[in-house]
């Protein structure tokens, strides 16, 4: 066969493969036709949980939706996400933590902070004024017993039907995974931190 | 023991546990003291790859950094991320695809599109005017042979020292993983799509 014939054959095979793929995907798309508020859980040890939640905030703002964000653990207020997103129209942003719990070492204080944060989250979950609610680093509050998992579950399930919620944090509890629509486990195959590189602004904060 | 004694003991155990944790983490932080431009690869079948990249765009903007985005596959121009982020000062945004390859079924056309997209990406990778460059869905262009992996590798490695790059897409090639600083594998533990729920605006696009 000539080079031209080989190229033509390659292009034909490509077209056929993609046509088969299209048939499968079109069928899948046709069968996924419902709209509903999603509960997304982003968990695992890898980088990307909170940043993915903030990417969804950007997406939501692009569609003119209203967003509420509660950061349960984070205490610092110099993050890029807060500086940029919290000032946007349609965004309500609360940094409720004191930093990670190993910084405070005070159980009663950490629990009180988490409970105050949940009160704010609960108000959002009870209002149809928020199209997307981000509960950043919530899982740690359950892990350390600051919040009752059953209460969290119940408040999440009682939210408006079309409201999307994103929960982030390592070690998401089975009780959260069970009621979630979409769960992503993010595994760190490699992390710059392990090579002695500190958290970079614009990437990690 | 009285309830008060039990509570006091619990709080003391908590404080001790967190103090041990703090010592370990402080040591890790002290040893991670380098600054450098990172190459991040976000891969896997789970939801969160592109949204995490866009969350980093938001973070970068919060620190006053300049951002370049090239979307290699995506052809639609009604996404929330583009509507919101592309109009921000400091952002250059290019939607270069024709949609997923199974829609076009035309090898020569898809390859030409990918090459044009890489030309734009390369200009960003050669300029210190971009602090963060997002190459969204790049992996598919290598997978289908539209782009030469060695050329991609070489252009990525030649970029300015402090420039961060985020590559997204399923099935990231070993040649990318090898040169990356941070690699997250995102696995779909659950996906709303499988339950018949279509892509929701503000979440998936």
Coordinates of C-alpha atoms in Angstrom, one line a residue:
Chain A
X1 CA 0.0 0.0 0.0
X2 CA 1.1 3.5 -0.7
X3 CA 1.6 6.1 2.1
X4 CA -1.7 7.8 0.9
X5 CA -3.6 4.5 1.1
X6 CA -2.2 3.8 4.6
X7 CA -3.2 7.3 5.8
X8 CA -6.7 6.9 4.3
X9 CA -7.0 3.6 6.1
X10 CA -5.9 5.1 9.4
X11 CA -8.4 8.0 9.0
X12 CA -11.2 5.5 8.2
X13 CA -10.4 3.4 11.3
X14 CA -10.3 6.5 13.4
X15 CA -13.7 7.6 12.1
X16 CA -15.2 4.2 12.7
X17 CA -13.8 3.9 16.3
X18 CA -15.1 7.4 17.1
X19 CA -18.6 6.6 15.5
X20 CA -18.9 3.5 17.8
X21 CA -17.8 5.6 20.8
X22 CA -20.3 8.3 19.9
X23 CA -23.2 5.8 19.8
X24 CA -22.4 4.5 23.3
X25 CA -22.0 8.0 24.7
X26 CA -25.2 9.3 23.0
X27 CA -27.1 6.5 24.5
X28 CA -25.7 7.2 28.0
X29 CA -26.5 10.9 27.6
X30 CA -30.1 10.1 26.5
X31 CA -30.6 8.0 29.6
X32 CA -29.3 10.7 32.0
X33 CA -32.1 13.2 31.7
X34 CA -32.9 14.2 35.3
X35 CA -32.1 17.4 37.1
X36 CA -31.6 17.6 40.8
X37 CA -29.5 19.2 43.5
X38 CA -26.4 17.1 43.9
X39 CA -24.4 16.3 47.0
X40 CA -20.8 15.9 46.1
X41 CA -18.2 14.5 48.4
X42 CA -14.5 15.2 47.5
X43 CA -12.2 13.2 49.7
X44 CA -8.9 11.4 49.9
X45 CA -5.3 12.5 50.6
X46 CA -4.5 14.0 47.2
X47 CA -4.4 17.6 46.2
X48 CA -7.6 19.0 44.5
X49 CA -10.5 18.7 47.0
X50 CA -11.0 22.3 48.0
X51 CA -9.7 23.7 44.7
X52 CA -12.3 21.6 42.9
X53 CA -15.0 23.0 45.1
X54 CA -13.8 26.6 44.4
X55 CA -13.8 25.8 40.7
X56 CA -17.4 24.9 41.0
X57 CA -18.0 28.2 42.7
X58 CA -16.5 29.9 39.6
X59 CA -18.7 27.8 37.3
X60 CA -21.8 28.6 39.4
X61 CA -21.0 32.3 39.2
X62 CA -20.7 32.0 35.4
X63 CA -24.3 30.9 35.4
X64 CA -25.5 33.6 37.7
X65 CA -26.1 31.3 40.6
X66 CA -25.8 32.2 44.3
X67 CA -23.1 30.6 46.4
X68 CA -22.5 30.1 50.1
X69 CA -19.1 28.9 51.4
X70 CA -18.3 27.8 55.0
X71 CA -14.7 26.9 55.8
X72 CA -14.8 24.8 58.9
X73 CA -11.1 24.4 59.8
X74 CA -9.2 27.1 57.9
X75 CA -8.5 30.1 60.0
X76 CA -6.1 32.0 57.8
X77 CA -7.7 34.8 55.8
X78 CA -4.9 35.4 53.3
X79 CA -5.9 32.7 50.8
X80 CA -6.3 33.4 47.1
X81 CA -9.7 31.8 47.0
X82 CA -11.1 34.0 49.7
X83 CA -9.5 37.2 48.3
X84 CA -10.9 36.6 44.9
X85 CA -14.2 34.8 45.3
X86 CA -15.5 36.3 48.5
X87 CA -15.8 39.7 46.9
X88 CA -17.9 38.5 44.0
X89 CA -21.6 39.4 43.8
X90 CA -23.6 36.4 44.7
X91 CA -21.1 34.9 47.1
X92 CA -21.4 34.7 50.9
X93 CA -18.1 33.5 52.5
X94 CA -17.3 32.5 56.0
X95 CA -13.9 31.5 57.4
X96 CA -14.9 29.8 60.7
X97 CA -12.0 27.8 61.8
X98 CA -9.0 28.5 64.0
X99 CA -6.6 26.7 61.8
X100 CA -6.1 23.0 62.0
X101 CA -6.9 21.4 65.3
X102 CA -3.4 20.6 66.2
X103 CA -2.6 24.3 66.4
X104 CA -5.2 25.0 69.2
X105 CA -5.1 21.7 71.2
X106 CA -8.2 22.9 72.9
X107 CA -11.2 20.5 72.5
X108 CA -13.9 22.7 74.0
X109 CA -12.9 25.7 71.9
X110 CA -12.6 23.6 68.6
X111 CA -16.0 22.1 69.2
X112 CA -17.7 25.5 69.9
X113 CA -16.1 26.8 66.7
X114 CA -17.4 23.9 64.7
X115 CA -20.9 24.2 66.1
X116 CA -21.0 27.9 65.2
X117 CA -19.9 27.1 61.7
X118 CA -22.6 24.4 61.4
X119 CA -25.3 26.9 62.5
X120 CA -24.2 29.1 59.5
X121 CA -24.2 26.1 57.2
X122 CA -27.6 25.0 58.4
X123 CA -29.1 28.4 57.6
X124 CA -27.8 28.0 54.0
X125 CA -29.2 24.4 53.8
X126 CA -32.6 25.7 54.9
X127 CA -32.7 28.5 52.3
X128 CA -33.5 28.3 48.6
X129 CA -31.4 31.5 48.2
X130 CA -28.2 29.4 47.8
X131 CA -27.9 27.4 44.6
X132 CA -24.5 26.0 45.7
X133 CA -23.2 25.5 49.2
X134 CA -19.6 24.6 49.8
X135 CA -18.8 23.0 53.2
X136 CA -15.0 23.0 53.1
X137 CA -13.1 20.6 55.4
X138 CA -16.3 19.5 57.1
X139 CA -15.2 15.9 57.4
X140 CA -12.6 16.7 60.1
X141 CA -15.3 18.1 62.3
X142 CA -17.1 14.8 62.3
X143 CA -13.9 12.8 62.6
X144 CA -12.9 14.6 65.8
X145 CA -16.5 14.5 67.2
X146 CA -17.1 18.2 67.0
X147 CA -20.3 17.6 65.1
X148 CA -22.8 14.8 65.3
X149 CA -22.8 12.9 61.9
X150 CA -26.5 12.2 62.2
X151 CA -27.4 15.8 62.6
X152 CA -25.2 16.7 59.6
X153 CA -26.9 13.9 57.6
X154 CA -30.3 15.0 58.5
X155 CA -29.7 18.7 57.7
X156 CA -28.1 17.8 54.3
X157 CA -31.1 15.7 53.4
X158 CA -33.6 18.4 54.3
X159 CA -32.1 21.0 51.9
X160 CA -34.0 22.4 48.9
X161 CA -34.4 19.9 46.1
X162 CA -32.3 21.9 43.5
X163 CA -29.5 23.0 45.9
X164 CA -26.0 21.6 45.2
X165 CA -23.7 20.9 48.1
X166 CA -20.0 20.1 48.0
X167 CA -18.4 18.6 51.1
X168 CA -14.5 18.4 51.2
X169 CA -12.0 16.8 53.5
X170 CA -10.0 13.6 54.0
X171 CA -11.6 10.4 55.3
X172 CA -15.2 11.2 54.4
X173 CA -17.5 9.2 56.7
X174 CA -19.6 6.3 55.2
X175 CA -22.7 8.1 56.4
X176 CA -21.8 11.0 54.0
X177 CA -20.8 8.7 51.2
X178 CA -24.1 6.9 51.5
X179 CA -26.2 9.9 50.9
X180 CA -23.9 11.5 48.2
X181 CA -24.7 11.6 44.5
X182 CA -21.1 11.9 43.4
X183 CA -18.0 10.9 45.4
X184 CA -14.5 11.4 44.2
X185 CA -11.5 9.8 46.0
X186 CA -8.4 11.9 45.3
X187 CA -5.2 9.9 45.8
X188 CA -1.8 11.5 46.0
X189 CA 0.3 9.7 43.4
X190 CA 2.9 12.4 44.0
X191 CA 3.0 15.5 46.0
X192 CA 5.5 18.4 45.7
X193 CA 5.5 18.7 49.5
X194 CA 7.3 15.4 49.8
X195 CA 10.1 16.8 47.7
X196 CA 10.6 19.7 50.1
X197 CA 8.6 22.2 48.2
X198 CA 6.3 24.3 50.4
X199 CA 2.7 25.3 49.6
X200 CA 2.7 27.6 46.6
X201 CA 0.4 30.6 46.5
X202 CA -2.1 30.4 43.6
X203 CA -1.9 26.6 43.8
X204 CA -2.3 25.4 47.3
X205 CA -3.8 28.6 48.9
Chain B
X1 CA -14.7 9.3 88.2
X2 CA -17.2 12.1 88.0
X3 CA -18.5 13.5 84.7
X4 CA -16.3 16.5 85.2
X5 CA -13.2 14.4 85.7
X6 CA -14.0 12.3 82.6
X7 CA -14.4 15.5 80.5
X8 CA -11.2 16.9 81.8
X9 CA -9.4 13.7 81.0
X10 CA -10.8 13.6 77.5
X11 CA -9.7 17.2 76.9
X12 CA -6.2 16.4 78.2
X13 CA -6.0 13.4 75.9
X14 CA -7.1 15.5 73.0
X15 CA -4.6 18.2 73.8
X16 CA -1.8 15.7 74.0
X17 CA -2.7 14.0 70.8
X18 CA -2.9 17.3 68.9
X19 CA 0.4 18.4 70.4
X20 CA 2.1 15.2 69.1
X21 CA 0.5 15.8 65.7
X22 CA 1.6 19.5 65.7
X23 CA 5.2 18.4 66.3
X24 CA 5.2 16.0 63.3
X25 CA 3.6 18.6 61.1
X26 CA 5.8 21.5 62.2
X27 CA 8.8 19.3 61.3
X28 CA 7.4 18.5 57.9
X29 CA 6.7 22.2 57.2
X30 CA 10.2 23.2 58.3
X31 CA 11.7 20.7 55.9
X32 CA 9.6 21.9 52.9
X33 CA 11.1 25.3 52.4
X34 CA 11.7 25.6 48.6
X35 CA 9.7 27.6 46.1
X36 CA 9.4 26.6 42.5
X37 CA 6.9 26.5 39.6
X38 CA 4.9 23.3 39.9
X39 CA 3.7 20.9 37.3
X40 CA 0.5 19.4 38.5
X41 CA -1.3 16.5 36.7
X42 CA -4.9 15.9 37.6
X43 CA -6.1 12.6 36.2
X44 CA -8.4 9.6 36.7
X45 CA -12.1 9.0 35.9
X46 CA -13.6 10.9 38.8
X47 CA -15.2 14.3 38.8
X48 CA -12.9 17.2 39.9
X49 CA -10.0 17.5 37.5
X50 CA -11.0 20.6 35.5
X51 CA -12.9 22.1 38.4
X52 CA -9.8 21.8 40.5
X53 CA -7.7 23.6 37.8
X54 CA -10.3 26.4 37.7
X55 CA -10.2 26.6 41.5
X56 CA -6.5 27.2 41.2
X57 CA -7.2 29.9 38.6
X58 CA -9.4 31.6 41.3
X59 CA -6.7 31.3 43.9
X60 CA -4.1 32.7 41.5
X61 CA -6.3 35.7 40.7
X62 CA -6.7 36.3 44.5
X63 CA -2.9 36.7 44.6
X64 CA -2.8 39.0 41.6
X65 CA -1.2 36.5 39.4
X66 CA -1.6 36.2 35.6
X67 CA -3.2 33.1 34.2
X68 CA -3.4 31.4 30.8
X69 CA -6.0 28.7 30.0
X70 CA -6.1 26.5 26.9
X71 CA -9.0 24.1 26.6
X72 CA -7.8 21.4 24.2
X73 CA -11.0 19.4 23.6
X74 CA -13.9 21.4 24.8
X75 CA -15.7 23.2 22.0
X76 CA -18.8 24.5 23.8
X77 CA -18.6 28.2 24.9
X78 CA -21.5 28.2 27.3
X79 CA -19.6 26.9 30.3
X80 CA -19.7 28.7 33.7
X81 CA -16.0 28.6 34.1
X82 CA -15.4 30.5 30.8
X83 CA -18.3 32.9 31.3
X84 CA -17.0 33.9 34.7
X85 CA -13.2 33.5 34.6
X86 CA -12.4 34.5 31.1
X87 CA -13.6 38.0 31.6
X88 CA -11.4 38.6 34.7
X89 CA -8.4 40.9 34.5
X90 CA -5.2 38.8 34.3
X91 CA -6.8 35.9 32.4
X92 CA -6.2 34.8 28.9
X93 CA -8.7 32.0 27.9
X94 CA -8.8 29.9 24.7
X95 CA -11.4 27.3 23.8
X96 CA -9.6 25.4 21.1
X97 CA -11.5 22.1 20.7
X98 CA -14.4 21.0 18.5
X99 CA -16.0 19.0 21.3
X100 CA -14.9 15.5 22.1
X101 CA -13.3 13.6 19.3
X102 CA -16.2 11.2 18.8
X103 CA -18.3 14.1 17.7
X104 CA -16.1 15.0 14.7
X105 CA -14.8 11.6 13.7
X106 CA -12.3 13.4 11.5
X107 CA -8.7 12.6 12.3
X108 CA -7.0 15.3 10.2
X109 CA -9.2 18.0 11.5
X110 CA -8.8 16.9 15.2
X111 CA -5.1 16.8 14.8
X112 CA -4.9 20.2 13.2
X113 CA -7.0 21.7 16.0
X114 CA -4.8 20.1 18.7
X115 CA -1.6 21.4 17.0
X116 CA -3.1 24.9 16.8
X117 CA -3.9 24.7 20.5
X118 CA -0.4 23.5 21.3
X119 CA 1.0 26.5 19.5
X120 CA -0.9 28.8 21.9
X121 CA 0.1 26.7 24.9
X122 CA 3.7 26.8 23.8
X123 CA 3.7 30.6 23.6
X124 CA 2.5 30.7 27.2
X125 CA 5.1 28.2 28.3
X126 CA 7.8 30.4 26.7
X127 CA 6.7 33.6 28.5
X128 CA 7.2 34.7 32.1
X129 CA 4.1 36.8 31.8
X130 CA 2.0 33.8 32.8
X131 CA 2.3 32.7 36.4
X132 CA -0.2 29.8 36.0
X133 CA -1.0 27.9 32.8
X134 CA -3.9 25.5 32.6
X135 CA -3.8 22.9 29.8
X136 CA -7.3 21.5 30.2
X137 CA -7.9 18.0 28.7
X138 CA -4.4 17.8 27.2
X139 CA -4.0 14.1 27.9
X140 CA -6.5 13.1 25.2
X141 CA -4.5 14.9 22.5
X142 CA -1.5 12.7 23.4
X143 CA -3.7 9.6 23.7
X144 CA -5.1 9.9 20.2
X145 CA -1.7 10.8 18.7
X146 CA -2.7 14.4 17.9
X147 CA 0.4 15.7 19.8
X148 CA 3.8 14.2 20.2
X149 CA 4.4 13.4 23.9
X150 CA 8.1 14.1 23.6
X151 CA 7.4 17.6 22.2
X152 CA 4.9 18.3 25.0
X153 CA 7.4 17.1 27.6
X154 CA 10.2 19.2 26.2
X155 CA 8.1 22.4 26.0
X156 CA 6.8 21.8 29.6
X157 CA 10.4 21.4 30.9
X158 CA 11.6 24.5 29.2
X159 CA 9.1 26.8 30.8
X160 CA 10.1 29.6 33.3
X161 CA 11.3 28.4 36.6
X162 CA 8.5 29.9 38.7
X163 CA 5.6 29.1 36.3
X164 CA 2.9 26.7 37.5
X165 CA 1.2 24.4 35.0
X166 CA -1.8 22.3 35.5
X167 CA -2.6 19.5 33.1
X168 CA -5.9 17.7 33.3
X169 CA -7.5 14.7 31.6
X170 CA -8.0 11.0 32.1
X171 CA -5.2 8.5 31.5
X172 CA -2.3 10.8 32.0
X173 CA 0.7 9.4 30.2
X174 CA 3.7 8.1 32.2
X175 CA 5.9 10.6 30.5
X176 CA 3.8 13.4 32.1
X177 CA 3.6 11.8 35.5
X178 CA 7.4 11.3 35.5
X179 CA 8.1 15.1 35.1
X180 CA 5.2 16.2 37.4
X181 CA 5.7 17.6 40.9
X182 CA 2.2 16.7 42.1
X183 CA -0.1 14.1 40.6
X184 CA -3.6 13.4 41.8
X185 CA -5.5 10.3 40.7
X186 CA -9.3 11.1 41.0
X187 CA -11.4 8.0 41.2
X188 CA -15.1 8.0 40.8
X189 CA -16.4 6.2 43.8
X190 CA -19.9 7.3 42.8
X191 CA -21.2 9.5 40.0
X192 CA -24.6 11.1 39.7
X193 CA -24.5 10.4 35.9
X194 CA -24.8 6.6 36.6
X195 CA -28.1 7.3 38.4
X196 CA -29.6 9.0 35.4
X197 CA -28.8 12.6 36.4
X198 CA -27.5 14.7 33.6
X199 CA -24.6 17.2 33.9
X200 CA -25.7 20.1 36.1
X201 CA -24.8 23.7 35.4
X202 CA -22.6 25.2 38.1
X203 CA -21.3 21.8 39.0
X204 CA -20.2 20.0 35.8
X205 CA -20.0 22.9 33.4

